[in-house]
N, CA and C of each residue as an Amber inpcrd file, in Angstrom:
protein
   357
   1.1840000  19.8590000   8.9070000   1.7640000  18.6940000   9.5370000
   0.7370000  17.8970000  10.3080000   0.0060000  18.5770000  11.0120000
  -1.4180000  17.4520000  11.4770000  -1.9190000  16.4240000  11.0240000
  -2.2280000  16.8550000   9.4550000  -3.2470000  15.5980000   8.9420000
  -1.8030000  14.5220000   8.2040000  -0.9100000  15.2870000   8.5660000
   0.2320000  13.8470000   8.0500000   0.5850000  13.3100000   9.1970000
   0.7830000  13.2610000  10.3300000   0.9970000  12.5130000  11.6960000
   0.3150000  12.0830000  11.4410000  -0.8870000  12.2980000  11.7280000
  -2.1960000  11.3390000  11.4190000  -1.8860000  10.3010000  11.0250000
  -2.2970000  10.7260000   9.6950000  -2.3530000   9.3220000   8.6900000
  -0.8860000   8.6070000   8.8110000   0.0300000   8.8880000   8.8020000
   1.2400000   8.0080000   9.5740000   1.3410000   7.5380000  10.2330000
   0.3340000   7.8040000  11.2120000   0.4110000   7.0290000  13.0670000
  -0.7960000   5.6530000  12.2450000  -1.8480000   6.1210000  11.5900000
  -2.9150000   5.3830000  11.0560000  -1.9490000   4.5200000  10.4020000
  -1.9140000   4.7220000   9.3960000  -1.1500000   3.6860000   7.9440000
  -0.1570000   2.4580000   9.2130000   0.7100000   3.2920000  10.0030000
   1.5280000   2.3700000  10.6880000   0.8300000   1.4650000  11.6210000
  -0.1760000   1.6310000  11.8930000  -0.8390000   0.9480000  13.0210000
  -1.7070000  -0.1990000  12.5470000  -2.2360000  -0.0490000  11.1830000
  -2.7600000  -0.8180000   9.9380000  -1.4570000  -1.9950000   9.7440000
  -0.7040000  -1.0050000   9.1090000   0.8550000  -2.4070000   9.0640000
   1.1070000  -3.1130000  10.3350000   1.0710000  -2.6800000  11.5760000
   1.6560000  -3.1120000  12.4380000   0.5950000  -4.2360000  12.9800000
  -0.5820000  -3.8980000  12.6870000  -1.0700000  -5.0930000  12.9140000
  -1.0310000  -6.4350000  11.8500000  -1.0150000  -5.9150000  10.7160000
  -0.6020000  -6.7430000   9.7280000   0.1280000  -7.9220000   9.7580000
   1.3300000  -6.8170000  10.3410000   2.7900000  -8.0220000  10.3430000
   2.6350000  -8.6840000  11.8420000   1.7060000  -8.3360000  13.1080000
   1.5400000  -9.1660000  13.7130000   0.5860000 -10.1630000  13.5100000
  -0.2080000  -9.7770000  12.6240000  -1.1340000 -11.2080000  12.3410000
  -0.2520000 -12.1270000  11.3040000   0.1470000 -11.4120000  10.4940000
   1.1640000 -12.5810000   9.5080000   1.9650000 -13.4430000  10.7050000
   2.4220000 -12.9360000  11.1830000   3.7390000 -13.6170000  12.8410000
   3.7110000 -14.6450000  13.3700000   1.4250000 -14.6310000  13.3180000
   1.5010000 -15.9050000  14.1730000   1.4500000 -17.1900000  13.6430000
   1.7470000 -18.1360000  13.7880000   2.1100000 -19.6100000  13.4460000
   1.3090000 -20.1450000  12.7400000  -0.0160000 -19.8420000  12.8130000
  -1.4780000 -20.6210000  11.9860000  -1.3940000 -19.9680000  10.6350000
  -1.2920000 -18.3590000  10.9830000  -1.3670000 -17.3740000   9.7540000
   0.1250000 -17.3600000   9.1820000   1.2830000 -17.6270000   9.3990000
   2.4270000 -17.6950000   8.8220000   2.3870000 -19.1630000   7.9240000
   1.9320000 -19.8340000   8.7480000   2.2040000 -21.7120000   8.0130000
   1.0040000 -21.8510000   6.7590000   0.2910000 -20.7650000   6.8620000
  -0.2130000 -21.1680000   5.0420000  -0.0870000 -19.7570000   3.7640000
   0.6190000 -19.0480000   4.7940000   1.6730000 -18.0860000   3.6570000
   2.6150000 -18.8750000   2.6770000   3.0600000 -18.7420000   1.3800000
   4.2140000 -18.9370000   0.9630000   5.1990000 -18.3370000   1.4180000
   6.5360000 -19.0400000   0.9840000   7.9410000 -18.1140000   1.9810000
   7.8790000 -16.8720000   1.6250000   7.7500000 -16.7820000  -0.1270000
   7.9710000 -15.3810000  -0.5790000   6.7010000 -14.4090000  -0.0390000
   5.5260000 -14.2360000   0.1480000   4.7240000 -13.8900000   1.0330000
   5.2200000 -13.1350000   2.6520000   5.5810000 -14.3940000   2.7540000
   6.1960000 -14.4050000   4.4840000   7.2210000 -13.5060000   4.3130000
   7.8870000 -13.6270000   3.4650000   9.1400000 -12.4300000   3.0860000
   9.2650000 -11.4300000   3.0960000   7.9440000 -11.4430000   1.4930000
   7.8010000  -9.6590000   1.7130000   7.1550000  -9.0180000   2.4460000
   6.2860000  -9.7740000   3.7880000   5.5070000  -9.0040000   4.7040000
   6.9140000  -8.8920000   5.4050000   7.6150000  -9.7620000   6.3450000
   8.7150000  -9.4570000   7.1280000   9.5270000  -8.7050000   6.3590000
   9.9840000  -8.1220000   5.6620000  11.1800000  -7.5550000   5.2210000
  10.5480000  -5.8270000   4.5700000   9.4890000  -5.9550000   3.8030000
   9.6760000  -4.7640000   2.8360000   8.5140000  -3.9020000   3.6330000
   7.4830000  -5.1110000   4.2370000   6.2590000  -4.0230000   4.8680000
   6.3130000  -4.0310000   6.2860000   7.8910000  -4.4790000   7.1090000
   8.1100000  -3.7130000   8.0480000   9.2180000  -2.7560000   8.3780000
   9.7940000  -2.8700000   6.8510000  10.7850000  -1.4840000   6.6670000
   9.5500000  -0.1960000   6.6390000   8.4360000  -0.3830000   5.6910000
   7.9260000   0.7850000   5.5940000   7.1300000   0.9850000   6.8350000
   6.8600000   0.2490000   7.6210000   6.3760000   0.4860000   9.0670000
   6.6700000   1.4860000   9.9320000   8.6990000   0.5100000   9.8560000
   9.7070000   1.7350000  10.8690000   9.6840000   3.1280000  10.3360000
  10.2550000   3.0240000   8.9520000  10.0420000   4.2440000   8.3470000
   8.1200000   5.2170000   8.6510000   7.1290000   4.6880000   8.5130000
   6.2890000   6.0360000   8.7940000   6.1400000   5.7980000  10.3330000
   6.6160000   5.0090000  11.3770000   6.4430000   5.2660000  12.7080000
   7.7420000   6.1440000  12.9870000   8.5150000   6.4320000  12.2570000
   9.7000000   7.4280000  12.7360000   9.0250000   8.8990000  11.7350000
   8.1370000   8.8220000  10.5920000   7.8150000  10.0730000  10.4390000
   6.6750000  10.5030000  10.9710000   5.8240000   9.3940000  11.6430000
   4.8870000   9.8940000  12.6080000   5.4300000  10.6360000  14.1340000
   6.7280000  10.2370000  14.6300000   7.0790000  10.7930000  15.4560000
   7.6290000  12.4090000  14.9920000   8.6970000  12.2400000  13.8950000
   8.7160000  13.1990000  13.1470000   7.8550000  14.5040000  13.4440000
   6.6870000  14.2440000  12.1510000   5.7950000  14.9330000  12.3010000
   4.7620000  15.7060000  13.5450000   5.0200000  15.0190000  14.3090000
   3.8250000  15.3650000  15.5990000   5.0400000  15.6960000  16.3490000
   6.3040000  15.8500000  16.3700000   6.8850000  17.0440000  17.7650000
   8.2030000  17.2470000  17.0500000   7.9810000  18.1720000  15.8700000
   9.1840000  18.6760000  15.3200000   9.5330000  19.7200000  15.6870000
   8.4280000  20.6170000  16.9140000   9.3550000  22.1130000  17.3990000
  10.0520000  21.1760000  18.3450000   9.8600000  20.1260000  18.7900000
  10.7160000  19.5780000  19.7120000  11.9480000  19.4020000  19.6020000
  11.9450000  18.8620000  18.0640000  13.0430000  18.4470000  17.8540000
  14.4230000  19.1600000  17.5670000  13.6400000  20.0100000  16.8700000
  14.8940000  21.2200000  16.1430000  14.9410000  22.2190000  17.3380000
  14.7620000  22.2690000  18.4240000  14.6930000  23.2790000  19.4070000
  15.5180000  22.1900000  20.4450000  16.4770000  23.4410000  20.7530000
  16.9920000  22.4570000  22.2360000  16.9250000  22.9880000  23.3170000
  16.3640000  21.5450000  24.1220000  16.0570000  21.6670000  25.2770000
  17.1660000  20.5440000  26.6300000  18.0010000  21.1530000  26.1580000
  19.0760000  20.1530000  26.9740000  19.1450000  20.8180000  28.2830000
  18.7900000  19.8320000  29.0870000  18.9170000  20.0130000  30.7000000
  19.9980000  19.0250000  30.7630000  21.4380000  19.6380000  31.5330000
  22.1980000  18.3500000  31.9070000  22.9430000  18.4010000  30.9830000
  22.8010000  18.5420000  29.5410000  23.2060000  17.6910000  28.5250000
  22.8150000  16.8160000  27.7070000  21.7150000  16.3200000  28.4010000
  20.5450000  14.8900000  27.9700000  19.6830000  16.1150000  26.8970000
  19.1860000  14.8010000  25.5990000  18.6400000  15.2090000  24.4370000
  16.7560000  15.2440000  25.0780000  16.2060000  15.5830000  24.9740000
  14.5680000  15.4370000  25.3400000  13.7750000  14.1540000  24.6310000
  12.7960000  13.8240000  25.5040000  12.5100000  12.4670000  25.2470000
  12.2550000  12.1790000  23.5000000  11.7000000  13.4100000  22.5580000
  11.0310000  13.5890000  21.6390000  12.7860000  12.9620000  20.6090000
  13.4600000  13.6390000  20.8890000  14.7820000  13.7340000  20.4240000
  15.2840000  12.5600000  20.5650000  15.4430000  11.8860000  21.6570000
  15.6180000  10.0400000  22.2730000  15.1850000   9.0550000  21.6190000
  13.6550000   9.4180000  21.6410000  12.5470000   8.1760000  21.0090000
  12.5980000   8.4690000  19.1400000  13.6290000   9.4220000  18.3230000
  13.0630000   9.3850000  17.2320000  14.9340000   8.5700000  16.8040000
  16.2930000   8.4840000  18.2620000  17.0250000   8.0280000  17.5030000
  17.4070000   6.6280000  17.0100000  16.8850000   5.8910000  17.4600000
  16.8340000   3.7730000  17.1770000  16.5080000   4.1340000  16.0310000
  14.5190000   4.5790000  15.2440000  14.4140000   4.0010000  14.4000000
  15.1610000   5.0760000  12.9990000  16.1710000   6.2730000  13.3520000
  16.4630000   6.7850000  12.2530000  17.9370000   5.6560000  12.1370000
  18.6410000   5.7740000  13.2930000  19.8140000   5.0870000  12.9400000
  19.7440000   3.3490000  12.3790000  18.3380000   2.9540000  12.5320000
  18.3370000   1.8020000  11.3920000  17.9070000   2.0300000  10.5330000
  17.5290000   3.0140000   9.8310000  16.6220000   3.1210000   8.6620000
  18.2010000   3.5280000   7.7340000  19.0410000   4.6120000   8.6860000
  20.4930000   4.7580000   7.7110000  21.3200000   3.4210000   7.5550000
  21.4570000   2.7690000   8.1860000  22.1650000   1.8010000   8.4680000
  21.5910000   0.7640000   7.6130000  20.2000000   0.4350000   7.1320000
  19.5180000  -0.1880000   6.0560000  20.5330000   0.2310000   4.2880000
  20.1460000   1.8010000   4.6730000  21.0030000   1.9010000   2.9280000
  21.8410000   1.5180000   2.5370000  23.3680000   0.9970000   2.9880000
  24.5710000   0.6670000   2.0530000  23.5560000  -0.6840000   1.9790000
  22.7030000  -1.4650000   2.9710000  22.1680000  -2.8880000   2.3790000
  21.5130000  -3.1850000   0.6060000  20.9680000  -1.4610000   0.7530000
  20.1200000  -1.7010000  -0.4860000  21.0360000  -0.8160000  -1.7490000
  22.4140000  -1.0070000  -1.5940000  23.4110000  -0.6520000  -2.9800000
  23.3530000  -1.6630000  -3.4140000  23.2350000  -1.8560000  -4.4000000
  23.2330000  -3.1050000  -5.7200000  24.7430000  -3.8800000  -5.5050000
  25.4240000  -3.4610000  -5.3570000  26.7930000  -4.1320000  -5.1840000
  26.4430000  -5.0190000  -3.7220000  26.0270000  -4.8000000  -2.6730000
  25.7750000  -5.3700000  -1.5440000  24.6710000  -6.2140000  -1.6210000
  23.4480000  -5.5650000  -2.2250000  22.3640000  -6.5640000  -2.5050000
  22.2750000  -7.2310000  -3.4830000  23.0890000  -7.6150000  -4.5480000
  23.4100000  -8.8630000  -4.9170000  24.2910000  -9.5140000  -4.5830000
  24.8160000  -9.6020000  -3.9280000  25.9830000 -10.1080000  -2.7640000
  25.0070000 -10.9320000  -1.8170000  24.1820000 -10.6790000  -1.0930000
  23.3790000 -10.8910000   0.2120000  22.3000000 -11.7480000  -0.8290000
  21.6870000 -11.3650000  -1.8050000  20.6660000 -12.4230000  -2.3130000
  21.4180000 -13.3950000  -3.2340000  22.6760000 -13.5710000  -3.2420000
  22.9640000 -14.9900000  -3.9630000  23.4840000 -15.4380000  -2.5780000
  24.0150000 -15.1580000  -1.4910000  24.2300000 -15.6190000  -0.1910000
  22.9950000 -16.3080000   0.2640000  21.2870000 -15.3780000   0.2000000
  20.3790000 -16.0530000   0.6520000  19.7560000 -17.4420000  -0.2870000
  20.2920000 -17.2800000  -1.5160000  19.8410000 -18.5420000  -2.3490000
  20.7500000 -19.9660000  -2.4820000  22.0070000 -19.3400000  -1.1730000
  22.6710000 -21.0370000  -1.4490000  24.0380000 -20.9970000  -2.1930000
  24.3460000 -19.2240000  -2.1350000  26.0520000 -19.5570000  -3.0090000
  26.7870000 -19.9160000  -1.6840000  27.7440000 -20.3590000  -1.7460000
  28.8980000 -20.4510000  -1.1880000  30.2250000 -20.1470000  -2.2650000
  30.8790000 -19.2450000  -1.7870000  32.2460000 -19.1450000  -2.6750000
  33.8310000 -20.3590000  -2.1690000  34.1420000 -20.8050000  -3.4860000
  34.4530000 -21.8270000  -3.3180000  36.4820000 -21.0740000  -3.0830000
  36.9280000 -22.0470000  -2.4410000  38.2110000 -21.2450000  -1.2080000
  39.4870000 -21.1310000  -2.4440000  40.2820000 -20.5380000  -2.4950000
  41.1570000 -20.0720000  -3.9000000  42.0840000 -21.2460000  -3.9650000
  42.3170000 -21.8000000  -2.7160000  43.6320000 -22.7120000  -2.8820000
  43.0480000 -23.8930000  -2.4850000  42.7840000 -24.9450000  -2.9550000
  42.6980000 -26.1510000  -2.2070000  43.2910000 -26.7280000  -0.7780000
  42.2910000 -26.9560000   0.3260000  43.0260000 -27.6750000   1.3750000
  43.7960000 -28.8220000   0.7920000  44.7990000 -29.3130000   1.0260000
  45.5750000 -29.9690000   1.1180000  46.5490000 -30.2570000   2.2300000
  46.7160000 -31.6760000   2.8500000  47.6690000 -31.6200000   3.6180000
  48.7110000 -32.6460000   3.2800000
């Protein structure tokens, strides 16, 4: 597990600067959208994802071991739950039934209303 924290904390810190240099206004305004896209969308999903297996990895007796004082979860246990509960909360997005739903929404459908207004 060592040399994979590692390179997880590495790889993420590589992206993370990435998508903050894409961010800023000089370096965003001569991106194309689709560019701008797939840095915001696909290479900072894989961001969250290895900064939650870099935490992962580097304090997993933490994790699976409990240390509840009080009741309260330990910080290791705290700081790994935001980015798992968006990374689950991402999947029904990426079922094909939902994500073609959401990308004809992002290209401009509107569904047209069953009954005509009329008054």
């Amino acid at each position: 597990r060592g040399p994979t924290f590692v390179a997880c904390g590495i790889v993420t810190f590589v992206l993370a600067g990435v998508l903050g240099l894409a961010s800023l206004p000089s370096v965003a305004g001569s991106m194309t959208w689709k560019e701008f896209s797939f840095l915001q969308s696909r290479v900072g999903w894989l961001t969250l994802l290895l900064a939650a297996l870099h935490i992962i990895f580097s304090k997993w007796e933490d994790l699976v071991t409990p240390h509840f004082k009080c009741y309260l979860p330990s910080n290791e246990q705290f700081v790994v739950v935001l980015p798992v509960v968006t990374l689950v909360l991402k999947i029904p997005l990426l079922l094909p039934c939902v994500d073609t739903a959401l990308t004809r929404i992002r290209q401009g459908y509107e569904r047209h209303p069953l009954r005509p207004n009329t008054l």
